[in-house]
Amino acid sequence: MLSCNSAQLANDRDLMIETALVLGGSSEIAQAILLELKPQGLKRAVLAVRSPQEIEPLLDSLLPGLDLAVCTWDATDASGSAQMVADAGEILGRIDLVVCAVGMLGHHAGR
């Protein structure tokens, strides 16, 4: 899907994805999406994660060349979502893209 729009995005500066809010930002899927978006113009992202202290030390090595920030967010607690979006908006200035890379596994996962 990303490659389908890359030519159009390259021709329209207003549609360039330069910033992203990534829900579930510590997942491998989220990081793979950001790696795909980087050559298409992504510059900055906020990773919304349950445990920022676990990912913050890895930021420089996870996605080199991207300006990354982390904010606390738990997908199972809706009460914190509005504050997380406000924090991300303050950090990024504008949010061009929201990526939802959150998955919840059932109680039989891993068996």
PDB file of N, CA and C in Angstrom, residues 2 5 14 17 21 47 49-50 52 61 65 72 81 83 86 93-94 96-100 102 110-111:
ATOM      1  N   LEU A   2       1.961   1.256   0.708  1.00  0.00           N
ATOM      2  CA  LEU A   2       2.811   2.434   0.764  1.00  0.00           C
ATOM      3  C   LEU A   2       3.370   2.783  -0.605  1.00  0.00           C
ATOM      4  N   ASN A   5       1.170   4.819  -3.265  1.00  0.00           N
ATOM      5  CA  ASN A   5       0.972   6.258  -3.127  1.00  0.00           C
ATOM      6  C   ASN A   5       2.265   7.057  -3.185  1.00  0.00           C
ATOM      7  N   ASP A  14       2.156  19.075   0.005  1.00  0.00           N
ATOM      8  CA  ASP A  14       1.175  19.177   1.076  1.00  0.00           C
ATOM      9  C   ASP A  14       0.755  17.811   1.610  1.00  0.00           C
ATOM     10  N   ILE A  17       4.099  12.802   4.152  1.00  0.00           N
ATOM     11  CA  ILE A  17       4.004  12.330   5.532  1.00  0.00           C
ATOM     12  C   ILE A  17       5.346  12.589   6.195  1.00  0.00           C
ATOM     13  N   LEU A  21       2.199   9.607  14.481  1.00  0.00           N
ATOM     14  CA  LEU A  21       1.910   9.121  15.828  1.00  0.00           C
ATOM     15  C   LEU A  21       1.712   7.620  15.691  1.00  0.00           C
ATOM     16  N   LEU A  47       6.231   7.657  19.467  1.00  0.00           N
ATOM     17  CA  LEU A  47       5.879   6.271  19.725  1.00  0.00           C
ATOM     18  C   LEU A  47       5.076   6.224  21.017  1.00  0.00           C
ATOM     19  N   VAL A  49       3.603   4.118  23.781  1.00  0.00           N
ATOM     20  CA  VAL A  49       3.881   2.782  24.300  1.00  0.00           C
ATOM     21  C   VAL A  49       3.458   2.669  25.758  1.00  0.00           C
ATOM     22  N   ARG A  50       3.249   1.451  26.190  1.00  0.00           N
ATOM     23  CA  ARG A  50       2.844   1.210  27.574  1.00  0.00           C
ATOM     24  C   ARG A  50       3.986   1.501  28.548  1.00  0.00           C
ATOM     25  N   PRO A  52       7.416   3.372  28.453  1.00  0.00           N
ATOM     26  CA  PRO A  52       8.455   4.176  27.787  1.00  0.00           C
ATOM     27  C   PRO A  52       9.867   3.874  28.276  1.00  0.00           C
ATOM     28  N   SER A  61      19.078   3.595  18.224  1.00  0.00           N
ATOM     29  CA  SER A  61      19.428   2.423  17.418  1.00  0.00           C
ATOM     30  C   SER A  61      18.235   1.821  16.679  1.00  0.00           C
ATOM     31  N   GLY A  65      18.271   8.163  12.212  1.00  0.00           N
ATOM     32  CA  GLY A  65      17.932   9.234  11.283  1.00  0.00           C
ATOM     33  C   GLY A  65      16.553   9.818  11.469  1.00  0.00           C
ATOM     34  N   THR A  72       3.615   7.897  27.022  1.00  0.00           N
ATOM     35  CA  THR A  72       2.961   6.770  27.679  1.00  0.00           C
ATOM     36  C   THR A  72       1.535   6.619  27.180  1.00  0.00           C
ATOM     37  N   SER A  81      -6.138   8.285  26.478  1.00  0.00           N
ATOM     38  CA  SER A  81      -5.951   8.513  25.041  1.00  0.00           C
ATOM     39  C   SER A  81      -5.943   9.986  24.656  1.00  0.00           C
ATOM     40  N   GLN A  83      -5.114  12.615  26.402  1.00  0.00           N
ATOM     41  CA  GLN A  83      -3.873  13.256  26.834  1.00  0.00           C
ATOM     42  C   GLN A  83      -2.703  12.832  25.957  1.00  0.00           C
ATOM     43  N   ALA A  86      -2.895  14.737  22.739  1.00  0.00           N
ATOM     44  CA  ALA A  86      -2.493  16.129  22.987  1.00  0.00           C
ATOM     45  C   ALA A  86      -0.977  16.238  23.132  1.00  0.00           C
ATOM     46  N   GLY A  93       3.784  19.109  16.499  1.00  0.00           N
ATOM     47  CA  GLY A  93       3.255  20.308  15.853  1.00  0.00           C
ATOM     48  C   GLY A  93       2.022  19.982  15.028  1.00  0.00           C
ATOM     49  N   ARG A  94       2.135  18.988  14.212  1.00  0.00           N
ATOM     50  CA  ARG A  94       0.991  18.454  13.466  1.00  0.00           C
ATOM     51  C   ARG A  94       1.212  16.952  13.321  1.00  0.00           C
ATOM     52  N   ASP A  96       0.637  14.025  10.740  1.00  0.00           N
ATOM     53  CA  ASP A  96       0.282  13.687   9.359  1.00  0.00           C
ATOM     54  C   ASP A  96      -0.325  12.294   9.242  1.00  0.00           C
ATOM     55  N   LEU A  97       0.081  11.392  10.118  1.00  0.00           N
ATOM     56  CA  LEU A  97      -0.334   9.998  10.002  1.00  0.00           C
ATOM     57  C   LEU A  97      -0.433   9.386  11.389  1.00  0.00           C
ATOM     58  N   VAL A  98      -1.457   8.581  11.591  1.00  0.00           N
ATOM     59  CA  VAL A  98      -1.561   7.772  12.806  1.00  0.00           C
ATOM     60  C   VAL A  98      -1.474   6.309  12.383  1.00  0.00           C
ATOM     61  N   VAL A  99      -0.550   5.604  12.999  1.00  0.00           N
ATOM     62  CA  VAL A  99      -0.372   4.178  12.746  1.00  0.00           C
ATOM     63  C   VAL A  99      -0.835   3.432  13.990  1.00  0.00           C
ATOM     64  N   CYS A 100      -1.730   2.492  13.812  1.00  0.00           N
ATOM     65  CA  CYS A 100      -2.181   1.663  14.933  1.00  0.00           C
ATOM     66  C   CYS A 100      -1.558   0.283  14.783  1.00  0.00           C
ATOM     67  N   VAL A 102      -1.234  -1.946  17.351  1.00  0.00           N
ATOM     68  CA  VAL A 102      -1.558  -2.563  18.633  1.00  0.00           C
ATOM     69  C   VAL A 102      -2.299  -3.858  18.372  1.00  0.00           C
ATOM     70  N   GLY A 110       0.139 -18.225  22.709  1.00  0.00           N
ATOM     71  CA  GLY A 110       1.388 -18.796  23.189  1.00  0.00           C
ATOM     72  C   GLY A 110       1.277 -20.231  23.687  1.00  0.00           C
ATOM     73  N   ARG A 111       0.100 -20.806  23.615  1.00  0.00           N
ATOM     74  CA  ARG A 111      -0.059 -22.199  24.086  1.00  0.00           C
ATOM     75  C   ARG A 111       0.092 -23.172  22.958  1.00  0.00           C
TER      76      ARG A 111
END
